[in-house]
Short mmCIF file of N, CA and C and ligand atoms in Angstrom, two decimals:
data_model
loop_
_atom_site.label_atom_id
_atom_site.label_comp_id
_atom_site.label_asym_id
_atom_site.label_seq_id
_atom_site.Cartn_x
_atom_site.Cartn_y
_atom_site.Cartn_z
N MET A 1 7.63 8.25 -14.86
CA MET A 1 7.18 6.86 -14.77
C MET A 1 8.15 6.02 -13.93
N VAL A 2 7.62 5.08 -13.14
CA VAL A 2 8.50 4.15 -12.41
C VAL A 2 8.06 2.71 -12.69
N THR A 3 9.00 1.79 -12.58
CA THR A 3 8.68 0.37 -12.72
C THR A 3 8.99 -0.31 -11.40
N VAL A 4 8.03 -1.09 -10.88
CA VAL A 4 8.24 -1.87 -9.66
C VAL A 4 7.85 -3.31 -9.99
N HIS A 5 8.76 -4.23 -9.70
CA HIS A 5 8.61 -5.62 -10.15
C HIS A 5 8.28 -5.61 -11.65
N ASP A 6 7.11 -6.14 -12.01
CA ASP A 6 6.74 -6.28 -13.42
C ASP A 6 5.81 -5.19 -13.92
N LYS A 7 5.52 -4.16 -13.11
CA LYS A 7 4.48 -3.19 -13.48
C LYS A 7 5.02 -1.76 -13.60
N SER A 8 4.35 -0.96 -14.46
CA SER A 8 4.72 0.44 -14.63
C SER A 8 3.65 1.34 -14.01
N PHE A 9 4.13 2.42 -13.40
CA PHE A 9 3.24 3.35 -12.72
C PHE A 9 3.57 4.78 -13.14
N GLU A 10 2.53 5.65 -13.18
CA GLU A 10 2.78 7.07 -13.46
C GLU A 10 2.27 7.93 -12.32
N VAL A 11 2.79 9.16 -12.24
CA VAL A 11 2.41 10.05 -11.13
C VAL A 11 0.92 10.33 -11.19
N TYR A 12 0.27 10.27 -10.03
CA TYR A 12 -1.17 10.46 -9.93
C TYR A 12 -1.49 11.66 -9.02
N ILE A 13 -0.81 11.76 -7.89
CA ILE A 13 -1.01 12.93 -7.01
C ILE A 13 0.37 13.51 -6.68
N GLU A 14 0.59 14.73 -7.17
CA GLU A 14 1.89 15.39 -6.99
C GLU A 14 2.05 15.94 -5.58
N LYS A 15 3.31 16.18 -5.27
CA LYS A 15 3.70 16.65 -3.94
C LYS A 15 2.92 17.88 -3.47
N THR A 16 2.75 18.87 -4.33
CA THR A 16 2.07 20.11 -3.92
C THR A 16 0.60 19.84 -3.58
N ARG A 17 -0.03 18.93 -4.32
CA ARG A 17 -1.44 18.58 -4.02
C ARG A 17 -1.52 17.80 -2.72
N LEU A 18 -0.55 16.92 -2.49
CA LEU A 18 -0.51 16.18 -1.22
C LEU A 18 -0.42 17.17 -0.06
N GLU A 19 0.51 18.11 -0.18
CA GLU A 19 0.73 19.08 0.90
C GLU A 19 -0.54 19.89 1.18
N LYS A 20 -1.20 20.31 0.11
CA LYS A 20 -2.39 21.15 0.24
C LYS A 20 -3.52 20.41 0.97
N GLU A 21 -3.81 19.19 0.53
CA GLU A 21 -4.93 18.45 1.13
C GLU A 21 -4.60 17.98 2.54
N ILE A 22 -3.34 17.67 2.81
CA ILE A 22 -2.94 17.27 4.16
C ILE A 22 -3.11 18.46 5.11
N LYS A 23 -2.74 19.64 4.65
CA LYS A 23 -2.95 20.86 5.47
C LYS A 23 -4.43 21.07 5.75
N ARG A 24 -5.27 20.87 4.72
CA ARG A 24 -6.72 21.05 4.88
C ARG A 24 -7.26 20.10 5.96
N VAL A 25 -6.89 18.81 5.84
CA VAL A 25 -7.40 17.81 6.79
C VAL A 25 -6.84 18.07 8.20
N ALA A 26 -5.58 18.46 8.28
CA ALA A 26 -4.99 18.76 9.60
C ALA A 26 -5.74 19.92 10.26
N SER A 27 -6.16 20.88 9.45
CA SER A 27 -6.89 22.00 10.03
C SER A 27 -8.30 21.59 10.46
N GLU A 28 -8.93 20.67 9.73
CA GLU A 28 -10.22 20.11 10.19
C GLU A 28 -10.03 19.36 11.51
N LEU A 29 -8.92 18.61 11.61
CA LEU A 29 -8.64 17.87 12.84
C LEU A 29 -8.37 18.84 14.00
N MET A 30 -7.70 19.93 13.72
CA MET A 30 -7.45 20.96 14.75
C MET A 30 -8.77 21.49 15.28
N ASP A 31 -9.72 21.75 14.37
CA ASP A 31 -11.02 22.27 14.78
C ASP A 31 -11.74 21.30 15.72
N SER A 32 -11.67 19.99 15.39
CA SER A 32 -12.40 19.00 16.20
C SER A 32 -11.63 18.53 17.43
N TYR A 33 -10.31 18.45 17.32
CA TYR A 33 -9.52 17.78 18.37
C TYR A 33 -8.49 18.67 19.07
N GLY A 34 -8.41 19.93 18.68
CA GLY A 34 -7.41 20.84 19.23
C GLY A 34 -7.41 20.92 20.76
N GLU A 35 -8.58 20.73 21.36
CA GLU A 35 -8.69 20.86 22.83
C GLU A 35 -8.86 19.50 23.52
N ARG A 36 -8.78 18.39 22.75
CA ARG A 36 -9.20 17.10 23.32
C ARG A 36 -8.06 16.12 23.59
N GLN A 37 -6.84 16.51 23.31
CA GLN A 37 -5.68 15.63 23.51
C GLN A 37 -5.93 14.23 22.96
N PRO A 38 -6.17 14.12 21.65
CA PRO A 38 -6.47 12.82 21.05
C PRO A 38 -5.24 11.90 20.99
N ILE A 39 -5.51 10.63 20.71
CA ILE A 39 -4.43 9.70 20.34
C ILE A 39 -4.60 9.39 18.86
N PHE A 40 -3.62 9.72 18.06
CA PHE A 40 -3.61 9.35 16.64
C PHE A 40 -2.98 7.97 16.52
N VAL A 41 -3.72 7.05 15.91
CA VAL A 41 -3.22 5.67 15.75
C VAL A 41 -2.90 5.44 14.28
N GLY A 42 -1.64 5.35 13.96
CA GLY A 42 -1.20 5.12 12.58
C GLY A 42 -1.20 3.64 12.27
N VAL A 43 -1.75 3.29 11.10
CA VAL A 43 -1.80 1.89 10.69
C VAL A 43 -0.60 1.60 9.78
N LEU A 44 0.33 0.80 10.33
CA LEU A 44 1.55 0.47 9.60
C LEU A 44 1.33 -0.69 8.65
N ASN A 45 2.13 -0.86 7.58
CA ASN A 45 3.24 0.03 7.26
C ASN A 45 2.78 1.24 6.45
N GLY A 46 1.68 1.09 5.73
CA GLY A 46 1.32 2.03 4.68
C GLY A 46 1.17 3.48 5.10
N ALA A 47 0.74 3.73 6.34
CA ALA A 47 0.42 5.11 6.74
C ALA A 47 1.64 5.90 7.21
N PHE A 48 2.82 5.28 7.21
CA PHE A 48 3.94 5.95 7.90
C PHE A 48 4.27 7.33 7.36
N MET A 49 4.22 7.52 6.06
CA MET A 49 4.64 8.79 5.48
C MET A 49 3.55 9.85 5.66
N PHE A 50 2.33 9.46 5.39
CA PHE A 50 1.18 10.35 5.59
C PHE A 50 1.07 10.74 7.05
N PHE A 51 1.21 9.77 7.94
CA PHE A 51 1.09 10.01 9.38
C PHE A 51 2.10 11.08 9.82
N SER A 52 3.32 10.92 9.37
CA SER A 52 4.38 11.86 9.75
C SER A 52 4.07 13.27 9.25
N ASP A 53 3.67 13.40 8.01
CA ASP A 53 3.37 14.73 7.45
C ASP A 53 2.12 15.34 8.09
N LEU A 54 1.13 14.52 8.37
CA LEU A 54 -0.11 15.00 9.00
C LEU A 54 0.16 15.51 10.43
N MET A 55 0.95 14.73 11.17
CA MET A 55 1.22 15.09 12.56
C MET A 55 1.98 16.40 12.68
N LYS A 56 2.85 16.67 11.70
CA LYS A 56 3.61 17.93 11.73
C LYS A 56 2.70 19.14 11.57
N GLU A 57 1.51 18.92 10.99
CA GLU A 57 0.55 20.02 10.80
C GLU A 57 -0.48 20.11 11.93
N PHE A 58 -0.46 19.14 12.86
CA PHE A 58 -1.41 19.18 13.98
C PHE A 58 -0.73 19.88 15.15
N ASP A 59 -1.13 21.14 15.34
CA ASP A 59 -0.39 22.01 16.26
C ASP A 59 -1.12 22.13 17.60
N ALA A 60 -1.31 21.01 18.28
CA ALA A 60 -1.98 20.99 19.59
C ALA A 60 -1.54 19.71 20.31
N PRO A 61 -1.74 19.63 21.64
CA PRO A 61 -1.30 18.45 22.37
C PRO A 61 -2.00 17.17 21.89
N CYS A 62 -1.23 16.12 21.68
CA CYS A 62 -1.77 14.83 21.26
C CYS A 62 -0.75 13.75 21.55
N GLU A 63 -1.22 12.47 21.49
CA GLU A 63 -0.28 11.35 21.57
C GLU A 63 -0.33 10.59 20.26
N VAL A 64 0.71 9.81 20.00
CA VAL A 64 0.69 8.97 18.81
C VAL A 64 0.93 7.51 19.20
N ALA A 65 0.32 6.60 18.44
CA ALA A 65 0.52 5.17 18.64
C ALA A 65 0.42 4.51 17.27
N PHE A 66 0.89 3.27 17.18
CA PHE A 66 0.86 2.58 15.90
C PHE A 66 0.31 1.18 16.07
N LEU A 67 -0.36 0.72 15.03
CA LEU A 67 -0.62 -0.71 14.97
C LEU A 67 -0.39 -1.20 13.56
N LYS A 68 -0.17 -2.50 13.49
CA LYS A 68 0.24 -3.05 12.21
C LYS A 68 -0.85 -3.97 11.70
N ALA A 69 -1.34 -3.71 10.48
CA ALA A 69 -2.37 -4.55 9.87
C ALA A 69 -1.91 -4.95 8.49
N SER A 70 -2.28 -6.14 8.06
CA SER A 70 -2.02 -6.45 6.65
C SER A 70 -3.07 -7.38 6.10
N SER A 71 -3.60 -7.05 4.93
CA SER A 71 -4.62 -7.88 4.31
C SER A 71 -4.35 -8.06 2.82
N TYR A 72 -3.24 -7.49 2.36
CA TYR A 72 -2.95 -7.54 0.94
C TYR A 72 -1.82 -8.50 0.63
N ARG A 73 -1.95 -9.24 -0.47
CA ARG A 73 -0.84 -10.01 -0.98
C ARG A 73 -0.72 -9.63 -2.45
N GLY A 74 0.39 -9.06 -2.86
CA GLY A 74 0.52 -8.58 -4.23
C GLY A 74 -0.50 -7.49 -4.48
N MET A 75 -1.38 -7.68 -5.44
CA MET A 75 -2.35 -6.63 -5.78
C MET A 75 -3.76 -6.97 -5.30
N GLU A 76 -3.92 -8.04 -4.53
CA GLU A 76 -5.27 -8.43 -4.12
C GLU A 76 -5.44 -8.44 -2.62
N SER A 77 -6.60 -7.97 -2.18
CA SER A 77 -6.94 -8.03 -0.78
C SER A 77 -7.28 -9.48 -0.45
N THR A 78 -6.66 -10.03 0.61
CA THR A 78 -6.93 -11.44 0.96
C THR A 78 -8.20 -11.57 1.78
N GLY A 79 -8.68 -10.45 2.32
CA GLY A 79 -9.89 -10.50 3.14
C GLY A 79 -9.59 -10.77 4.60
N GLU A 80 -8.44 -11.39 4.89
CA GLU A 80 -8.09 -11.61 6.29
C GLU A 80 -7.26 -10.43 6.77
N VAL A 81 -7.39 -10.12 8.06
CA VAL A 81 -6.63 -9.01 8.60
C VAL A 81 -5.80 -9.51 9.78
N HIS A 82 -4.55 -9.16 9.79
CA HIS A 82 -3.68 -9.57 10.89
C HIS A 82 -3.17 -8.34 11.61
N PHE A 83 -3.24 -8.34 12.94
CA PHE A 83 -2.72 -7.22 13.72
C PHE A 83 -1.53 -7.67 14.54
N LYS A 84 -0.54 -6.80 14.60
CA LYS A 84 0.63 -7.06 15.44
C LYS A 84 0.99 -5.79 16.17
N ASP A 85 1.76 -5.94 17.24
CA ASP A 85 2.38 -4.80 17.91
C ASP A 85 1.38 -3.73 18.31
N ALA A 86 0.15 -4.09 18.59
CA ALA A 86 -0.83 -3.07 18.95
C ALA A 86 -0.57 -2.54 20.36
N GLU A 87 -0.74 -1.24 20.52
CA GLU A 87 -0.63 -0.63 21.85
C GLU A 87 -2.03 -0.21 22.25
N LEU A 88 -2.92 -1.18 22.41
CA LEU A 88 -4.34 -0.83 22.48
C LEU A 88 -4.84 -0.54 23.89
N GLU A 89 -4.14 -1.03 24.93
CA GLU A 89 -4.63 -0.84 26.30
C GLU A 89 -4.76 0.64 26.65
N GLN A 90 -3.87 1.45 26.09
CA GLN A 90 -3.87 2.88 26.45
C GLN A 90 -5.03 3.66 25.84
N LEU A 91 -5.89 3.01 25.03
CA LEU A 91 -6.92 3.74 24.32
C LEU A 91 -8.20 3.97 25.12
N LYS A 92 -8.35 3.25 26.24
CA LYS A 92 -9.58 3.33 27.04
C LYS A 92 -9.89 4.78 27.46
N GLY A 93 -11.13 5.20 27.17
CA GLY A 93 -11.58 6.53 27.60
C GLY A 93 -11.02 7.69 26.80
N ARG A 94 -10.25 7.40 25.75
CA ARG A 94 -9.60 8.48 24.99
C ARG A 94 -10.30 8.72 23.65
N ASP A 95 -10.06 9.90 23.07
CA ASP A 95 -10.53 10.22 21.73
C ASP A 95 -9.48 9.72 20.72
N ILE A 96 -9.92 8.79 19.87
CA ILE A 96 -9.00 8.11 18.96
C ILE A 96 -9.23 8.55 17.52
N VAL A 97 -8.16 8.85 16.82
CA VAL A 97 -8.25 9.07 15.37
C VAL A 97 -7.35 8.03 14.70
N VAL A 98 -7.98 7.11 13.97
CA VAL A 98 -7.22 6.08 13.25
C VAL A 98 -6.75 6.69 11.92
N VAL A 99 -5.46 6.58 11.65
CA VAL A 99 -4.90 7.19 10.44
C VAL A 99 -4.45 6.10 9.47
N GLU A 100 -5.11 6.05 8.32
CA GLU A 100 -4.87 5.03 7.30
C GLU A 100 -4.25 5.65 6.06
N ASP A 101 -3.51 4.85 5.31
CA ASP A 101 -3.01 5.30 4.01
C ASP A 101 -4.14 5.28 2.98
N ILE A 102 -4.85 4.15 2.95
CA ILE A 102 -5.89 4.00 1.92
C ILE A 102 -7.01 3.12 2.44
N VAL A 103 -8.23 3.48 2.12
CA VAL A 103 -9.38 2.61 2.39
C VAL A 103 -9.89 2.13 1.05
N ASP A 104 -9.89 0.81 0.90
CA ASP A 104 -10.27 0.17 -0.36
C ASP A 104 -11.62 -0.50 -0.12
N THR A 105 -11.69 -1.81 0.11
CA THR A 105 -12.96 -2.45 0.42
C THR A 105 -13.46 -2.09 1.82
N GLY A 106 -12.52 -1.72 2.70
CA GLY A 106 -12.88 -1.39 4.07
C GLY A 106 -12.78 -2.58 5.02
N THR A 107 -12.36 -3.73 4.50
CA THR A 107 -12.22 -4.93 5.33
C THR A 107 -11.26 -4.70 6.50
N THR A 108 -10.13 -4.11 6.19
CA THR A 108 -9.11 -3.84 7.21
C THR A 108 -9.68 -2.91 8.27
N LEU A 109 -10.32 -1.86 7.80
CA LEU A 109 -10.87 -0.86 8.68
C LEU A 109 -11.92 -1.43 9.63
N LYS A 110 -12.79 -2.28 9.11
CA LYS A 110 -13.86 -2.85 9.92
C LYS A 110 -13.26 -3.69 11.05
N ALA A 111 -12.30 -4.55 10.71
CA ALA A 111 -11.65 -5.40 11.71
C ALA A 111 -10.96 -4.56 12.77
N LEU A 112 -10.31 -3.51 12.29
CA LEU A 112 -9.58 -2.62 13.17
C LEU A 112 -10.53 -1.86 14.11
N PHE A 113 -11.62 -1.40 13.55
CA PHE A 113 -12.62 -0.68 14.30
C PHE A 113 -13.19 -1.55 15.42
N GLU A 114 -13.50 -2.81 15.08
CA GLU A 114 -14.07 -3.72 16.06
C GLU A 114 -13.07 -4.01 17.17
N GLN A 115 -11.80 -4.16 16.78
CA GLN A 115 -10.78 -4.44 17.78
C GLN A 115 -10.58 -3.24 18.71
N ILE A 116 -10.51 -2.06 18.15
CA ILE A 116 -10.30 -0.86 18.97
C ILE A 116 -11.50 -0.63 19.90
N ALA A 117 -12.70 -0.92 19.39
CA ALA A 117 -13.92 -0.71 20.20
C ALA A 117 -13.89 -1.52 21.50
N THR A 118 -13.27 -2.69 21.47
CA THR A 118 -13.22 -3.52 22.68
C THR A 118 -12.40 -2.85 23.80
N PHE A 119 -11.59 -1.88 23.46
CA PHE A 119 -10.80 -1.18 24.47
C PHE A 119 -11.51 0.08 24.99
N GLU A 120 -12.79 0.25 24.60
CA GLU A 120 -13.66 1.30 25.14
C GLU A 120 -13.09 2.71 25.07
N PRO A 121 -12.74 3.17 23.88
CA PRO A 121 -12.34 4.57 23.76
C PRO A 121 -13.55 5.49 23.95
N ALA A 122 -13.34 6.77 24.25
CA ALA A 122 -14.44 7.72 24.37
C ALA A 122 -15.07 7.98 23.01
N SER A 123 -14.22 8.04 21.96
CA SER A 123 -14.72 8.23 20.60
C SER A 123 -13.68 7.70 19.62
N MET A 124 -14.14 7.42 18.39
CA MET A 124 -13.26 6.91 17.35
C MET A 124 -13.59 7.58 16.03
N ALA A 125 -12.59 8.08 15.33
CA ALA A 125 -12.81 8.63 13.99
C ALA A 125 -11.76 8.05 13.06
N ILE A 126 -12.04 8.13 11.76
CA ILE A 126 -11.12 7.60 10.75
C ILE A 126 -10.63 8.74 9.88
N CYS A 127 -9.33 8.73 9.65
CA CYS A 127 -8.72 9.70 8.74
C CYS A 127 -7.90 8.92 7.73
N THR A 128 -8.14 9.16 6.45
CA THR A 128 -7.36 8.44 5.43
C THR A 128 -6.83 9.38 4.37
N LEU A 129 -5.66 9.05 3.87
CA LEU A 129 -5.11 9.84 2.77
C LEU A 129 -5.95 9.61 1.51
N LEU A 130 -6.24 8.33 1.23
CA LEU A 130 -6.91 7.97 -0.02
C LEU A 130 -8.15 7.12 0.26
N LEU A 131 -9.22 7.37 -0.49
CA LEU A 131 -10.42 6.54 -0.39
C LEU A 131 -10.84 6.11 -1.79
N LYS A 132 -10.88 4.78 -2.00
CA LYS A 132 -11.41 4.24 -3.27
C LYS A 132 -12.91 4.09 -3.07
N LYS A 133 -13.63 5.16 -3.34
CA LYS A 133 -15.04 5.25 -2.99
C LYS A 133 -15.88 4.11 -3.58
N GLU A 134 -15.61 3.78 -4.85
CA GLU A 134 -16.38 2.72 -5.52
C GLU A 134 -16.17 1.35 -4.90
N ALA A 135 -14.98 1.13 -4.33
CA ALA A 135 -14.66 -0.19 -3.78
C ALA A 135 -15.15 -0.35 -2.34
N TYR A 136 -15.42 0.78 -1.67
CA TYR A 136 -15.75 0.74 -0.24
C TYR A 136 -17.11 0.08 0.02
N LYS A 137 -17.09 -0.99 0.85
CA LYS A 137 -18.30 -1.80 1.05
C LYS A 137 -18.87 -1.73 2.46
N GLN A 138 -18.25 -0.96 3.35
CA GLN A 138 -18.70 -0.94 4.75
C GLN A 138 -19.57 0.28 5.03
N SER A 139 -20.21 0.25 6.22
CA SER A 139 -21.07 1.39 6.57
C SER A 139 -20.39 2.36 7.54
N ILE A 140 -19.21 2.00 8.03
CA ILE A 140 -18.49 2.89 8.94
C ILE A 140 -18.14 4.19 8.21
N PRO A 141 -18.53 5.35 8.78
CA PRO A 141 -18.22 6.60 8.08
C PRO A 141 -16.72 6.91 8.09
N ILE A 142 -16.23 7.41 6.97
CA ILE A 142 -14.82 7.83 6.88
C ILE A 142 -14.83 9.34 7.09
N ASP A 143 -14.39 9.77 8.26
CA ASP A 143 -14.61 11.15 8.67
C ASP A 143 -13.71 12.17 7.98
N TYR A 144 -12.47 11.80 7.75
CA TYR A 144 -11.50 12.74 7.16
C TYR A 144 -10.80 12.07 5.98
N VAL A 145 -10.97 12.67 4.80
CA VAL A 145 -10.42 12.09 3.56
C VAL A 145 -9.62 13.17 2.83
N CYS A 146 -8.38 12.87 2.49
CA CYS A 146 -7.61 13.84 1.70
C CYS A 146 -8.02 13.75 0.23
N PHE A 147 -8.08 12.52 -0.33
CA PHE A 147 -8.43 12.35 -1.74
C PHE A 147 -9.34 11.15 -1.97
N GLU A 148 -10.39 11.35 -2.74
CA GLU A 148 -11.15 10.20 -3.28
C GLU A 148 -10.49 9.85 -4.60
N THR A 149 -10.25 8.54 -4.81
CA THR A 149 -9.47 8.14 -5.99
C THR A 149 -10.23 7.16 -6.87
N GLU A 150 -9.66 6.94 -8.05
CA GLU A 150 -10.17 5.90 -8.95
C GLU A 150 -9.97 4.54 -8.30
N ASN A 151 -10.72 3.56 -8.78
CA ASN A 151 -10.61 2.20 -8.27
C ASN A 151 -9.51 1.43 -9.01
N LYS A 152 -8.28 1.96 -8.91
CA LYS A 152 -7.13 1.33 -9.56
C LYS A 152 -6.02 1.18 -8.56
N PHE A 153 -5.03 0.35 -8.87
CA PHE A 153 -3.95 0.11 -7.93
C PHE A 153 -3.02 1.32 -7.84
N LEU A 154 -2.78 1.78 -6.60
CA LEU A 154 -1.95 2.96 -6.35
C LEU A 154 -0.67 2.57 -5.62
N LEU A 155 0.33 3.41 -5.74
CA LEU A 155 1.66 3.09 -5.22
C LEU A 155 2.34 4.36 -4.72
N GLY A 156 3.24 4.20 -3.75
CA GLY A 156 4.09 5.32 -3.33
C GLY A 156 3.51 6.07 -2.14
N TYR A 157 4.32 6.97 -1.57
CA TYR A 157 3.94 7.76 -0.40
C TYR A 157 3.40 6.81 0.69
N GLY A 158 4.09 5.70 0.90
CA GLY A 158 3.71 4.71 1.90
C GLY A 158 3.12 3.43 1.34
N LEU A 159 2.44 3.55 0.19
CA LEU A 159 1.78 2.38 -0.40
C LEU A 159 2.77 1.52 -1.19
N ASP A 160 2.63 0.21 -1.06
CA ASP A 160 3.60 -0.69 -1.72
C ASP A 160 2.94 -1.59 -2.75
N TYR A 161 3.79 -2.11 -3.61
CA TYR A 161 3.43 -3.25 -4.45
C TYR A 161 4.39 -4.36 -4.08
N ASP A 162 3.89 -5.37 -3.38
CA ASP A 162 4.71 -6.46 -2.86
C ASP A 162 5.99 -5.97 -2.20
N GLY A 163 5.82 -5.02 -1.29
CA GLY A 163 6.95 -4.59 -0.46
C GLY A 163 7.73 -3.40 -0.99
N TYR A 164 7.61 -3.09 -2.26
CA TYR A 164 8.43 -2.03 -2.84
C TYR A 164 7.60 -0.81 -3.21
N GLY A 165 8.26 0.34 -3.28
CA GLY A 165 7.62 1.58 -3.73
C GLY A 165 7.13 2.48 -2.61
N ARG A 166 7.24 2.05 -1.36
CA ARG A 166 6.72 2.86 -0.25
C ARG A 166 7.46 4.18 -0.11
N ASN A 167 8.71 4.21 -0.54
CA ASN A 167 9.55 5.39 -0.36
C ASN A 167 9.34 6.47 -1.41
N LEU A 168 8.53 6.20 -2.44
CA LEU A 168 8.29 7.22 -3.46
C LEU A 168 7.58 8.42 -2.82
N PRO A 169 8.03 9.66 -3.11
CA PRO A 169 7.47 10.82 -2.41
C PRO A 169 6.12 11.30 -2.92
N GLU A 170 5.60 10.69 -3.98
CA GLU A 170 4.30 11.07 -4.52
C GLU A 170 3.46 9.80 -4.71
N VAL A 171 2.15 9.97 -5.00
CA VAL A 171 1.29 8.81 -5.24
C VAL A 171 1.27 8.51 -6.73
N TYR A 172 1.48 7.24 -7.07
CA TYR A 172 1.51 6.77 -8.46
C TYR A 172 0.30 5.87 -8.73
N ILE A 173 -0.05 5.75 -10.00
CA ILE A 173 -1.15 4.87 -10.40
C ILE A 173 -0.66 3.89 -11.46
N LEU A 174 -1.23 2.68 -11.40
CA LEU A 174 -0.86 1.63 -12.35
C LEU A 174 -1.21 2.07 -13.78
N LYS A 175 -0.24 1.93 -14.68
CA LYS A 175 -0.50 2.26 -16.08
C LYS A 175 -1.24 1.12 -16.77
N ASP A 176 -2.20 1.48 -17.64
CA ASP A 176 -2.96 0.45 -18.36
C ASP A 176 -2.06 -0.31 -19.34
P1 IMP B 1 -9.08 -2.99 2.37
O1 IMP B 1 -9.09 -3.88 3.56
O2 IMP B 1 -9.57 -3.67 1.11
O3 IMP B 1 -9.79 -1.66 2.60
O4 IMP B 1 -7.56 -2.66 2.04
C1 IMP B 1 -6.84 -1.85 2.88
C2 IMP B 1 -5.35 -2.07 2.81
O5 IMP B 1 -4.95 -2.70 1.58
C3 IMP B 1 -4.67 -0.73 2.81
O6 IMP B 1 -4.41 -0.29 4.13
C4 IMP B 1 -3.42 -0.99 2.00
O7 IMP B 1 -2.41 -1.51 2.83
C5 IMP B 1 -3.86 -2.04 1.00
N1 IMP B 1 -4.26 -1.43 -0.29
C6 IMP B 1 -5.52 -1.21 -0.74
N2 IMP B 1 -5.52 -0.65 -1.96
C7 IMP B 1 -4.22 -0.50 -2.30
C8 IMP B 1 -3.55 0.06 -3.44
O8 IMP B 1 -4.16 0.55 -4.41
N3 IMP B 1 -2.20 0.04 -3.43
C9 IMP B 1 -1.48 -0.47 -2.38
N4 IMP B 1 -2.06 -0.99 -1.28
C10 IMP B 1 -3.41 -1.01 -1.24
MG1 MG B 2 -2.51 -0.24 5.03
#
């Protein structure tokens, strides 16, 4: 168990399960993108740990880029999405795989998708470590998912609670 700020969390997805599902998704990505020299776009800050582990399993030529989005304050999605530091000009005509830590309502993803589309990539796919299936409200297909999760607040392996907990090596869930 860990405590961050005022809340307690327990382990939800252990390291060995993370490794197994990341390998599975990386191999699916190899099948689709092994010959296409894709650009993987990591959504900061949350995706940093997943992105790093996923990329180590993608054994073919590719580029990486990052963009920064934030829509959460504390434990609630604010609904607004802010982007910074985007390297979007280089995406024109390329096969893009957006790499997210978690898809919750999908608000962030939709805004991101629309923004990336304006740069005219050849194709766009979404890869996420975690999907809160019950909370997801958009119609954009989520092409690569490591884990479908409960609709509860998660922490660790990149995910934060008000800035803290991103460095935890496993995924934790809020204790009732
Ligand atoms: P959405 O826009 O509602 O899909 O929320 C997406 C973003 O909110 C994610 O990229 C995370 O940064 C954050 N988020 C959503 N659910 C959680 C959670 O359970 N724990 C920590 N951050 C979360
Ligand atoms: Mg995020």
